[in-house]
GROMACS .gro file of C-alpha atoms in nm:
model
  490
    1SER     CA    1  -8.155   1.935   3.734
    2ARG     CA    2  -8.455   2.137   3.618
    3PRO     CA    3  -8.378   2.445   3.839
    4THR     CA    4  -8.027   2.463   3.697
    5CYS     CA    5  -8.154   2.443   3.340
    6GLN     CA    6  -8.421   2.706   3.406
    7ALA     CA    7  -8.156   2.939   3.547
    8GLU     CA    8  -7.944   2.876   3.241
    9LEU     CA    9  -8.228   2.986   3.013
   10GLU     CA   10  -8.270   3.309   3.213
   11HIS     CA   11  -7.929   3.436   3.095
   12PRO     CA   12  -7.930   3.734   2.859
   13PRO     CA   13  -7.896   3.651   2.487
   14TRP     CA   14  -7.522   3.725   2.470
   15GLN     CA   15  -7.438   3.489   2.757
   16LEU     CA   16  -7.682   3.228   2.629
   17ALA     CA   17  -7.511   3.219   2.290
   18THR     CA   18  -7.170   3.157   2.443
   19SER     CA   19  -7.279   2.939   2.736
   20PRO     CA   20  -7.159   2.578   2.710
   21CYS     CA   21  -7.473   2.456   2.889
   22SER     CA   22  -7.733   2.630   2.671
   23ALA     CA   23  -7.796   2.331   2.440
   24MET     CA   24  -7.825   2.096   2.739
   25ALA     CA   25  -8.061   2.339   2.909
   26VAL     CA   26  -8.292   2.365   2.608
   27ALA     CA   27  -8.302   1.986   2.571
   28ALA     CA   28  -8.371   1.928   2.942
   29VAL     CA   29  -8.650   2.184   2.962
   30ALA     CA   30  -8.802   2.052   2.642
   31ALA     CA   31  -8.806   1.700   2.782
   32SER     CA   32  -8.982   1.811   3.099
   33GLY     CA   33  -9.185   2.107   2.984
   34GLY     CA   34  -9.306   2.010   2.640
   35THR     CA   35  -9.293   2.174   2.298
   36ALA     CA   36  -9.374   2.524   2.420
   37ALA     CA   37  -9.065   2.535   2.639
   38LEU     CA   38  -8.851   2.406   2.352
   39VAL     CA   39  -8.975   2.674   2.110
   40ALA     CA   40  -8.916   2.947   2.367
   41GLY     CA   41  -8.566   2.825   2.434
   42LEU     CA   42  -8.477   2.803   2.066
   43ARG     CA   43  -8.608   3.154   2.001
   44ARG     CA   44  -8.401   3.286   2.288
   45ALA     CA   45  -8.088   3.106   2.158
   46ALA     CA   46  -8.147   3.242   1.806
   47GLY     CA   47  -8.159   3.594   1.943
   48GLY     CA   48  -7.831   3.535   2.122
   49LEU     CA   49  -7.666   3.412   1.804
   50ARG     CA   50  -7.783   3.719   1.614
   51ALA     CA   51  -7.635   3.943   1.883
   52PHE     CA   52  -7.312   3.745   1.875
   53ALA     CA   53  -7.287   3.782   1.496
   54ALA     CA   54  -7.354   4.155   1.508
   55THR     CA   55  -7.088   4.225   1.770
   56THR     CA   56  -6.817   4.014   1.606
   57SER     CA   57  -6.858   4.125   1.244
   58SER     CA   58  -6.557   4.356   1.260
   59SER     CA   59  -6.322   4.090   1.398
   60SER     CA   60  -6.451   3.839   1.143
   61ALA     CA   61  -6.373   4.082   0.864
   62ARG     CA   62  -6.016   4.114   0.985
   63THR     CA   63  -5.971   3.734   0.960
   64ALA     CA   64  -6.190   3.678   0.655
   65TRP     CA   65  -5.916   3.490   0.474
   66ARG     CA   66  -5.975   3.203   0.717
   67SER     CA   67  -6.340   3.154   0.633
   68GLY     CA   68  -6.386   3.073   0.266
   69PRO     CA   69  -6.286   3.125  -0.095
   70GLY     CA   70  -6.316   3.502  -0.094
   71GLY     CA   71  -6.108   3.544   0.220
   72THR     CA   72  -5.838   3.307   0.098
   73SER     CA   73  -5.823   3.494  -0.231
   74ARG     CA   74  -5.764   3.819  -0.045
   75ALA     CA   75  -5.484   3.648   0.147
   76SER     CA   76  -5.315   3.541  -0.176
   77GLN     CA   77  -5.331   3.900  -0.303
   78ASN     CA   78  -5.192   4.041   0.022
   79ALA     CA   79  -4.901   3.795   0.018
   80PHE     CA   80  -4.728   4.007  -0.244
   81GLU     CA   81  -4.723   4.301  -0.001
   82LYS     CA   82  -4.575   4.118   0.296
   83SER     CA   83  -4.235   4.178   0.449
   84PRO     CA   84  -4.017   3.870   0.514
   85SER     CA   85  -4.126   3.837   0.878
   86ALA     CA   86  -4.493   3.895   0.797
   87LEU     CA   87  -4.473   3.644   0.510
   88ALA     CA   88  -4.338   3.377   0.747
   89ALA     CA   89  -4.621   3.448   0.993
   90MET     CA   90  -4.879   3.426   0.715
   91ALA     CA   91  -4.736   3.092   0.598
   92ARG     CA   92  -4.765   2.958   0.952
   93ARG     CA   93  -5.130   3.064   0.972
   94LEU     CA   94  -5.205   2.911   0.633
   95ALA     CA   95  -5.042   2.580   0.733
   96ARG     CA   96  -5.229   2.580   1.066
   97GLN     CA   97  -5.558   2.653   0.893
   98GLY     CA   98  -5.534   2.349   0.665
   99SER     CA   99  -5.758   2.276   0.370
  100VAL     CA  100  -6.057   2.117   0.544
  101GLY     CA  101  -6.371   2.308   0.452
  102GLN     CA  102  -6.185   2.538   0.216
  103ASP     CA  103  -6.193   2.582  -0.160
  104PRO     CA  104  -5.891   2.382  -0.288
  105PHE     CA  105  -5.841   2.625  -0.576
  106GLU     CA  106  -5.819   2.923  -0.342
  107ILE     CA  107  -5.588   2.735  -0.102
  108GLU     CA  108  -5.360   2.654  -0.394
  109LYS     CA  109  -5.361   3.021  -0.502
  110ALA     CA  110  -5.266   3.131  -0.152
  111TRP     CA  111  -4.977   2.884  -0.132
  112SER     CA  112  -4.864   2.982  -0.480
  113ALA     CA  113  -4.853   3.347  -0.378
  114VAL     CA  114  -4.657   3.265  -0.062
  115ALA     CA  115  -4.408   3.050  -0.255
  116PHE     CA  116  -4.363   3.316  -0.524
  117GLN     CA  117  -4.300   3.588  -0.268
  118ALA     CA  118  -4.066   3.365  -0.067
  119GLN     CA  119  -3.860   3.294  -0.376
  120GLY     CA  120  -3.839   3.664  -0.458
  121LEU     CA  121  -3.742   3.763  -0.103
  122ALA     CA  122  -3.494   3.478  -0.050
  123ASP     CA  123  -3.195   3.714  -0.043
  124GLU     CA  124  -3.359   3.923   0.232
  125LEU     CA  125  -3.468   3.636   0.455
  126SER     CA  126  -3.288   3.542   0.774
  127ALA     CA  127  -3.211   3.178   0.852
  128LYS     CA  128  -3.498   3.166   1.101
  129GLU     CA  129  -3.749   3.306   0.849
  130ALA     CA  130  -3.631   3.061   0.584
  131TYR     CA  131  -3.674   2.779   0.834
  132GLU     CA  132  -4.028   2.889   0.921
  133LEU     CA  133  -4.127   2.913   0.555
  134LEU     CA  134  -3.984   2.570   0.476
  135ARG     CA  135  -4.162   2.417   0.772
  136SER     CA  136  -4.491   2.579   0.672
  137LEU     CA  137  -4.460   2.460   0.313
  138SER     CA  138  -4.389   2.111   0.445
  139ALA     CA  139  -4.687   2.120   0.683
  140GLY     CA  140  -4.906   2.234   0.395
  141GLY     CA  141  -4.790   1.941   0.180
  142VAL     CA  142  -4.657   2.165  -0.098
  143LEU     CA  143  -4.284   2.158  -0.031
  144THR     CA  144  -4.190   1.979  -0.354
  145LYS     CA  145  -4.464   2.139  -0.559
  146TYR     CA  146  -4.295   2.480  -0.554
  147GLU     CA  147  -3.945   2.367  -0.638
  148GLY     CA  148  -3.809   2.714  -0.709
  149ALA     CA  149  -3.913   2.846  -0.369
  150CYS     CA  150  -3.778   2.535  -0.196
  151SER     CA  151  -3.439   2.569  -0.367
  152ALA     CA  152  -3.421   2.941  -0.289
  153LEU     CA  153  -3.501   2.886   0.080
  154LEU     CA  154  -3.249   2.604   0.105
  155GLY     CA  155  -2.993   2.832  -0.054
  156THR     CA  156  -3.064   3.090   0.216
  157LEU     CA  157  -3.001   2.828   0.484
  158ARG     CA  158  -2.680   2.723   0.315
  159LYS     CA  159  -2.553   3.082   0.305
  160ARG     CA  160  -2.677   3.218   0.638
  161GLY     CA  161  -2.774   2.916   0.846
  162GLU     CA  162  -2.436   2.814   0.982
  163GLY     CA  163  -2.472   2.807   1.359
  164GLN     CA  164  -2.793   3.014   1.347
  165LEU     CA  165  -3.049   2.739   1.406
  166LYS     CA  166  -3.095   2.518   1.708
  167PRO     CA  167  -3.004   2.155   1.643
  168ARG     CA  168  -3.367   2.047   1.672
  169LYS     CA  169  -3.461   2.291   1.394
  170VAL     CA  170  -3.188   2.153   1.170
  171ILE     CA  171  -3.329   1.805   1.229
  172ASN     CA  172  -3.681   1.930   1.160
  173ILE     CA  173  -3.571   2.071   0.824
  174TRP     CA  174  -3.394   1.749   0.734
  175ALA     CA  175  -3.699   1.545   0.836
  176ALA     CA  176  -3.931   1.768   0.630
  177LEU     CA  177  -3.717   1.724   0.319
  178ASP     CA  178  -3.692   1.351   0.383
  179ARG     CA  179  -4.068   1.318   0.432
  180ALA     CA  180  -4.130   1.494   0.102
  181ASP     CA  181  -3.866   1.285  -0.081
  182ALA     CA  182  -3.705   1.612  -0.187
  183GLN     CA  183  -3.374   1.588  -0.370
  184ALA     CA  184  -3.168   1.841  -0.173
  185SER     CA  185  -2.813   1.751  -0.269
  186GLU     CA  186  -2.717   2.119  -0.273
  187VAL     CA  187  -2.755   2.138   0.106
  188ASP     CA  188  -2.594   1.807   0.195
  189ALA     CA  189  -2.287   1.995   0.313
  190PHE     CA  190  -2.510   2.209   0.538
  191PHE     CA  191  -2.648   1.901   0.715
  192LEU     CA  192  -2.305   1.738   0.732
  193ARG     CA  193  -2.182   2.045   0.917
  194GLU     CA  194  -2.484   2.128   1.134
  195LEU     CA  195  -2.626   1.791   1.238
  196PRO     CA  196  -2.329   1.692   1.461
  197ARG     CA  197  -2.443   1.968   1.698
  198ALA     CA  198  -2.746   1.749   1.773
  199LEU     CA  199  -2.533   1.482   1.940
  200PRO     CA  200  -2.650   1.426   2.300
  201GLY     CA  201  -2.319   1.542   2.448
  202SER     CA  202  -2.260   1.843   2.221
  203ALA     CA  203  -2.442   2.102   2.435
  204SER     CA  204  -2.131   2.256   2.581
  205SER     CA  205  -1.965   2.294   2.242
  206SER     CA  206  -2.281   2.447   2.098
  207ALA     CA  207  -2.299   2.693   2.384
  208SER     CA  208  -1.937   2.792   2.342
  209SER     CA  209  -1.993   2.858   1.972
  210GLY     CA  210  -2.206   3.160   2.056
  211VAL     CA  211  -2.530   3.030   1.908
  212PRO     CA  212  -2.819   3.185   2.100
  213GLY     CA  213  -3.015   2.916   2.275
  214ALA     CA  214  -2.802   2.636   2.134
  215HIS     CA  215  -2.730   2.510   2.486
  216GLU     CA  216  -3.098   2.488   2.570
  217ALA     CA  217  -3.303   2.175   2.545
  218SER     CA  218  -3.605   2.150   2.321
  219ASP     CA  219  -3.863   2.410   2.407
  220GLY     CA  220  -4.143   2.163   2.341
  221GLY     CA  221  -4.316   2.397   2.099
  222GLY     CA  222  -4.576   2.211   1.900
  223GLY     CA  223  -4.542   2.440   1.599
  224ASP     CA  224  -4.195   2.316   1.515
  225ASP     CA  225  -4.266   1.949   1.560
  226ASP     CA  226  -4.411   1.691   1.330
  227GLU     CA  227  -4.627   1.549   1.605
  228LYS     CA  228  -4.748   1.686   1.934
  229GLY     CA  229  -4.527   1.573   2.216
  230GLU     CA  230  -4.262   1.435   1.982
  231GLY     CA  231  -4.059   1.740   1.893
  232ILE     CA  232  -3.692   1.710   1.817
  233GLY     CA  233  -3.502   1.820   2.122
  234GLU     CA  234  -3.151   1.798   2.254
  235GLN     CA  235  -3.082   1.595   2.564
  236PRO     CA  236  -2.743   1.723   2.677
  237ALA     CA  237  -2.570   1.554   2.966
  238ALA     CA  238  -2.445   1.894   3.080
  239ALA     CA  239  -2.802   2.002   3.151
  240GLY     CA  240  -2.859   1.704   3.379
  241ARG     CA  241  -3.118   1.541   3.159
  242SER     CA  242  -3.148   1.167   3.111
  243GLY     CA  243  -3.035   0.990   2.795
  244PRO     CA  244  -3.257   0.870   2.510
  245ARG     CA  245  -3.576   0.693   2.608
  246GLY     CA  246  -3.665   0.535   2.274
  247THR     CA  247  -3.936   0.788   2.187
  248GLY     CA  248  -4.022   0.904   1.838
  249LYS     CA  249  -3.813   1.220   1.869
  250ASP     CA  250  -3.510   1.015   1.980
  251TRP     CA  251  -3.542   0.784   1.682
  252ARG     CA  252  -3.581   1.069   1.433
  253ARG     CA  253  -3.271   1.236   1.571
  254THR     CA  254  -3.083   0.905   1.550
  255LEU     CA  255  -3.192   0.858   1.188
  256ALA     CA  256  -3.079   1.209   1.092
  257LEU     CA  257  -2.740   1.154   1.255
  258LEU     CA  258  -2.690   0.813   1.094
  259GLU     CA  259  -2.801   0.912   0.746
  260ALA     CA  260  -2.697   1.273   0.690
  261SER     CA  261  -2.444   1.388   0.950
  262GLY     CA  262  -2.068   1.396   0.926
  263CYS     CA  263  -2.016   1.239   1.270
  264PRO     CA  264  -1.738   0.981   1.308
  265GLN     CA  265  -1.834   0.618   1.357
  266LEU     CA  266  -1.738   0.612   1.726
  267GLU     CA  267  -1.984   0.887   1.812
  268LEU     CA  268  -2.258   0.729   1.602
  269ARG     CA  269  -2.197   0.398   1.779
  270GLU     CA  270  -2.254   0.564   2.117
  271VAL     CA  271  -2.578   0.717   1.989
  272TRP     CA  272  -2.701   0.385   1.852
  273VAL     CA  273  -2.609   0.179   2.157
  274GLY     CA  274  -2.778   0.431   2.387
  275ILE     CA  275  -3.111   0.430   2.206
  276GLU     CA  276  -3.104   0.054   2.145
  277VAL     CA  277  -3.051  -0.021   2.515
  278ALA     CA  278  -3.321   0.227   2.618
  279THR     CA  279  -3.575   0.078   2.374
  280LEU     CA  280  -3.504  -0.281   2.479
  281ALA     CA  281  -3.529  -0.189   2.846
  282ASP     CA  282  -3.881  -0.050   2.801
  283SER     CA  283  -4.120  -0.319   2.680
  284ALA     CA  284  -4.376  -0.055   2.577
  285ALA     CA  285  -4.134   0.171   2.388
  286VAL     CA  286  -4.193   0.018   2.044
  287LYS     CA  287  -4.571  -0.004   2.091
  288SER     CA  288  -4.588   0.364   2.183
  289LEU     CA  289  -4.411   0.481   1.866
  290SER     CA  290  -4.609   0.674   1.609
  291ILE     CA  291  -4.593   0.574   1.242
  292ASN     CA  292  -4.318   0.828   1.171
  293GLY     CA  293  -4.124   0.717   1.478
  294LEU     CA  294  -4.159   0.353   1.376
  295VAL     CA  295  -4.030   0.428   1.026
  296ALA     CA  296  -3.735   0.618   1.174
  297ALA     CA  297  -3.654   0.328   1.409
  298LEU     CA  298  -3.656   0.069   1.129
  299ARG     CA  299  -3.447   0.285   0.899
  300SER     CA  300  -3.198   0.354   1.180
  301ALA     CA  301  -3.167  -0.019   1.249
  302ALA     CA  302  -3.098  -0.080   0.880
  303LEU     CA  303  -2.819   0.183   0.886
  304ALA     CA  304  -2.662   0.074   1.215
  305SER     CA  305  -2.422  -0.184   1.070
  306GLY     CA  306  -2.282   0.044   0.802
  307ARG     CA  307  -2.274   0.376   0.984
  308ALA     CA  308  -2.235   0.283   1.352
  309GLY     CA  309  -2.031  -0.030   1.295
  310THR     CA  310  -2.252  -0.251   1.511
  311PRO     CA  311  -2.540  -0.475   1.401
  312PRO     CA  312  -2.881  -0.416   1.558
  313SER     CA  313  -3.012  -0.652   1.819
  314PRO     CA  314  -3.224  -0.934   1.668
  315GLU     CA  315  -3.480  -0.882   1.944
  316LEU     CA  316  -3.514  -0.513   1.856
  317VAL     CA  317  -3.546  -0.593   1.485
  318GLN     CA  318  -3.815  -0.850   1.559
  319ARG     CA  319  -4.013  -0.605   1.773
  320LEU     CA  320  -3.995  -0.332   1.513
  321CYS     CA  321  -4.090  -0.555   1.220
  322ARG     CA  322  -4.379  -0.711   1.409
  323ARG     CA  323  -4.512  -0.369   1.509
  324ALA     CA  324  -4.471  -0.231   1.155
  325THR     CA  325  -4.668  -0.510   0.991
  326ALA     CA  326  -4.941  -0.474   1.255
  327GLN     CA  327  -4.981  -0.110   1.148
  328ALA     CA  328  -4.997  -0.191   0.774
  329ARG     CA  329  -5.357  -0.079   0.725
  330TRP     CA  330  -5.276   0.273   0.849
  331LEU     CA  331  -4.956   0.329   0.649
  332ASP     CA  332  -4.935   0.574   0.361
  333GLY     CA  333  -4.719   0.511   0.056
  334TRP     CA  334  -4.411   0.684   0.197
  335ALA     CA  335  -4.416   0.487   0.522
  336ALA     CA  336  -4.504   0.153   0.359
  337SER     CA  337  -4.222   0.176   0.105
  338HIS     CA  338  -3.966   0.273   0.370
  339ILE     CA  339  -4.075  -0.008   0.601
  340ALA     CA  340  -4.058  -0.264   0.320
  341LEU     CA  341  -3.707  -0.154   0.220
  342ALA     CA  342  -3.580  -0.143   0.579
  343SER     CA  343  -3.728  -0.487   0.652
  344ALA     CA  344  -3.557  -0.631   0.345
  345SER     CA  345  -3.226  -0.470   0.446
  346LEU     CA  346  -3.258  -0.625   0.794
  347GLY     CA  347  -3.302  -0.973   0.650
  348ALA     CA  348  -3.671  -1.024   0.728
  349LEU     CA  349  -3.846  -1.312   0.552
  350PRO     CA  350  -4.095  -1.219   0.276
  351ARG     CA  351  -4.386  -1.372   0.470
  352GLU     CA  352  -4.303  -1.145   0.764
  353GLY     CA  353  -4.182  -0.827   0.598
  354TYR     CA  354  -4.350  -0.817   0.256
  355ASP     CA  355  -4.676  -1.015   0.250
  356PRO     CA  356  -4.849  -0.804   0.522
  357LEU     CA  357  -4.748  -0.483   0.339
  358ARG     CA  358  -4.830  -0.588  -0.016
  359GLN     CA  359  -5.184  -0.452  -0.027
  360ALA     CA  360  -5.075  -0.121   0.123
  361LEU     CA  361  -4.797  -0.095  -0.137
  362LEU     CA  362  -5.044  -0.159  -0.420
  363ASP     CA  363  -5.312   0.077  -0.290
  364ARG     CA  364  -5.113   0.371  -0.155
  365CYS     CA  365  -4.774   0.384  -0.326
  366ALA     CA  366  -4.721   0.572  -0.651
  367LEU     CA  367  -4.574   0.262  -0.812
  368GLY     CA  368  -4.608   0.388  -1.169
  369PRO     CA  369  -4.593   0.731  -1.335
  370SER     CA  370  -4.925   0.910  -1.338
  371LYS     CA  371  -5.073   1.161  -1.573
  372PRO     CA  372  -5.075   1.526  -1.455
  373GLY     CA  373  -5.376   1.604  -1.240
  374SER     CA  374  -5.448   1.242  -1.150
  375LYS     CA  375  -5.461   1.092  -0.803
  376VAL     CA  376  -5.259   0.790  -0.692
  377GLY     CA  377  -5.237   0.674  -0.334
  378GLY     CA  378  -5.436   0.977  -0.218
  379LYS     CA  379  -5.183   1.222  -0.367
  380GLN     CA  380  -5.270   1.491  -0.618
  381PHE     CA  381  -5.014   1.504  -0.896
  382ALA     CA  382  -4.912   1.847  -1.016
  383LYS     CA  383  -5.007   1.980  -1.356
  384ALA     CA  384  -4.681   2.158  -1.418
  385PRO     CA  385  -4.429   1.981  -1.643
  386GLY     CA  386  -4.064   1.922  -1.566
  387ARG     CA  387  -3.918   1.748  -1.263
  388LEU     CA  388  -4.258   1.737  -1.095
  389GLU     CA  389  -4.346   1.457  -1.337
  390LEU     CA  390  -4.116   1.236  -1.128
  391HIS     CA  391  -4.343   1.269  -0.826
  392GLY     CA  392  -4.372   0.921  -0.675
  393LEU     CA  393  -4.053   0.786  -0.830
  394ALA     CA  394  -3.881   0.763  -0.490
  395GLU     CA  395  -4.155   0.534  -0.357
  396ALA     CA  396  -4.130   0.312  -0.665
  397GLU     CA  397  -3.750   0.294  -0.628
  398ARG     CA  398  -3.780   0.186  -0.265
  399VAL     CA  399  -4.038  -0.082  -0.345
  400ALA     CA  400  -3.823  -0.217  -0.631
  401ALA     CA  401  -3.517  -0.230  -0.405
  402ALA     CA  402  -3.725  -0.405  -0.135
  403LEU     CA  403  -3.847  -0.668  -0.382
  404ALA     CA  404  -3.488  -0.726  -0.492
  405GLY     CA  405  -3.382  -0.760  -0.129
  406PHE     CA  406  -3.662  -1.005  -0.053
  407ASP     CA  407  -3.598  -1.183  -0.386
  408VAL     CA  408  -3.972  -1.178  -0.455
  409HIS     CA  409  -4.082  -1.189  -0.820
  410ASP     CA  410  -4.420  -1.020  -0.784
  411ALA     CA  411  -4.526  -0.963  -1.145
  412GLU     CA  412  -4.813  -0.725  -1.065
  413VAL     CA  413  -4.600  -0.488  -0.859
  414ARG     CA  414  -4.299  -0.524  -1.089
  415ASP     CA  415  -4.492  -0.438  -1.406
  416ARG     CA  416  -4.639  -0.126  -1.249
  417ILE     CA  417  -4.295  -0.006  -1.141
  418ALA     CA  418  -4.142  -0.095  -1.478
  419ALA     CA  419  -4.349   0.178  -1.646
  420TRP     CA  420  -4.101   0.429  -1.496
  421LEU     CA  421  -3.834   0.301  -1.736
  422SER     CA  422  -4.019   0.464  -2.027
  423VAL     CA  423  -3.995   0.805  -1.853
  424PRO     CA  424  -3.680   1.017  -1.914
  425LEU     CA  425  -3.524   0.955  -1.573
  426PRO     CA  426  -3.184   1.087  -1.459
  427PRO     CA  427  -2.911   0.843  -1.569
  428LYS     CA  428  -2.811   0.712  -1.227
  429ARG     CA  429  -3.167   0.662  -1.109
  430PHE     CA  430  -3.256   0.490  -1.436
  431ALA     CA  431  -2.965   0.246  -1.402
  432ASN     CA  432  -3.046   0.165  -1.038
  433LEU     CA  433  -3.415   0.106  -1.112
  434ALA     CA  434  -3.335  -0.110  -1.417
  435ARG     CA  435  -3.093  -0.318  -1.210
  436ASP     CA  436  -3.348  -0.381  -0.932
  437LEU     CA  437  -3.623  -0.470  -1.180
  438ALA     CA  438  -3.391  -0.710  -1.361
  439ALA     CA  439  -3.324  -0.879  -1.028
  440ILE     CA  440  -3.695  -0.952  -0.983
  441GLY     CA  441  -3.761  -1.091  -1.329
  442LEU     CA  442  -3.794  -0.805  -1.578
  443SER     CA  443  -3.631  -0.906  -1.906
  444ASP     CA  444  -3.691  -0.929  -2.278
  445SER     CA  445  -3.905  -1.238  -2.221
  446SER     CA  446  -4.142  -1.065  -1.978
  447SER     CA  447  -4.158  -0.724  -2.151
  448SER     CA  448  -3.990  -0.697  -2.490
  449HIS     CA  449  -4.079  -0.331  -2.551
  450LEU     CA  450  -3.936  -0.216  -2.218
  451ALA     CA  451  -3.624  -0.429  -2.268
  452ARG     CA  452  -3.578  -0.271  -2.609
  453HIS     CA  453  -3.609   0.076  -2.454
  454VAL     CA  454  -3.353  -0.013  -2.187
  455ARG     CA  455  -3.107  -0.138  -2.449
  456ALA     CA  456  -3.147   0.186  -2.643
  457ARG     CA  457  -3.095   0.395  -2.332
  458LEU     CA  458  -2.782   0.198  -2.241
  459ARG     CA  459  -2.624   0.319  -2.564
  460SER     CA  460  -2.673   0.688  -2.475
  461SER     CA  461  -2.367   0.898  -2.404
  462GLU     CA  462  -2.509   1.055  -2.084
  463LEU     CA  463  -2.563   0.713  -1.929
  464ARG     CA  464  -2.213   0.600  -2.023
  465ALA     CA  465  -2.072   0.915  -1.864
  466GLU     CA  466  -2.237   0.862  -1.524
  467VAL     CA  467  -2.263   0.483  -1.492
  468GLY     CA  468  -1.966   0.251  -1.479
  469ALA     CA  469  -1.884   0.021  -1.769
  470GLU     CA  470  -1.918  -0.291  -1.555
  471GLU     CA  471  -2.270  -0.196  -1.449
  472LEU     CA  472  -2.364  -0.117  -1.809
  473GLN     CA  473  -2.246  -0.459  -1.920
  474ALA     CA  474  -2.447  -0.630  -1.647
  475LEU     CA  475  -2.761  -0.440  -1.750
  476ALA     CA  476  -2.702  -0.520  -2.116
  477ARG     CA  477  -2.684  -0.892  -2.035
  478SER     CA  478  -2.999  -0.874  -1.822
  479TYR     CA  479  -3.207  -0.711  -2.096
  480ALA     CA  480  -3.052  -0.882  -2.399
  481ARG     CA  481  -3.269  -1.074  -2.644
  482PRO     CA  482  -3.274  -1.450  -2.595
  483GLY     CA  483  -2.974  -1.601  -2.771
  484GLU     CA  484  -2.781  -1.274  -2.790
  485ASP     CA  485  -2.480  -1.176  -2.580
  486GLU     CA  486  -2.432  -0.800  -2.561
  487GLU     CA  487  -2.115  -0.773  -2.361
  488ASP     CA  488  -2.073  -0.402  -2.379
  489GLY     CA  489  -2.425  -0.281  -2.456
  490SER     CA  490  -2.323  -0.138  -2.792
   0.00000   0.00000   0.00000
């Protein structure tokens, strides 16, 4: 009403600048009182903003690193003076701030300084500080970019993390590494040992082990979770909580247990049966899953037969596949490649599991190697040489394996993936990729220069040392020239 708006405009400048109704008041008075009232209101609001800026200049200076290139640069310089605990807090702030509206060069400098300092202080970090730094690097999207810092922090967890982290934090670390396609074989033993504590009925054993807070359920903190409301939490029967409900956090915990834990098959079967029954009982459970939760559910279903010893329900598989293909337009390369591979492993037909995803795979997956500094699928490739040149290889490997599982000879996708064979890949990964590409039609007839490169690589001593003779012979036959029979690849 007009009286309310007039009263709003009578506030002093400071209150006017911070009042949520000031803009509405100016607009209402202008509509009823003409241009003169509008000019008066705007002048009064401008005075309030000037007063607000003058009184908050000191607090803005203290947080200047949040507000532009100069501030971020100061943050990168101060990172070298931080103690371990202060460095972890700074990394959390930097991850929370994000890169929207910021100078990308200065953001990169700040992350580089944090990673450098974290690598140097790795021996002084506690398990909790290492966890916070890893989570911040993951949230900032730079976990695999600073490989030295990542390895140093993982080494700290391996040395000091036994029994020191809550199960949900162990799952969060595993999920962060998995989401970044990080090769963390040096900490596989850590996850084999720590993930069994995340079993739904392991609360009493965790509490008896003396781990502070290990008997508690998830604290629901949004800072430790990939998505709001979907944090990884324990659901111990001893605490009186219900079993799994088929939510995203339940599926991510199930995936971590099935893929990376050292749990026996009987315990994994109980976990799988519990979440499968809960998901089938709730008709809206699959529809309510986020993209990450949907990927975890499909991957868990693909692992159920081998790890839990029980095949997934056909009805559950059908629901998951139908929901995944419906979300194809919103998938990134990581999610699309995982969904394609899981669908192929579950026996989906190409028209149901591959055709709806094909455009997403072409547009968003790093199917072929890219030059440093280029962008593929919305990802910025690093300029540094070395193992970072393999960025995107994991997505290409999953798509190749999915095509082999579907038995689809898609020449466009295959030829883009085949370019990886000309890159100096690790022996085992080279052999696996060459085998999958041969299964979908790559040969001397389709690409003579790549087949010649494969034949030359098969004769290398490092490949012979890591790949079995039988597999080498099969690859040699697949890539042999027409009319030749290279039995042993020599």
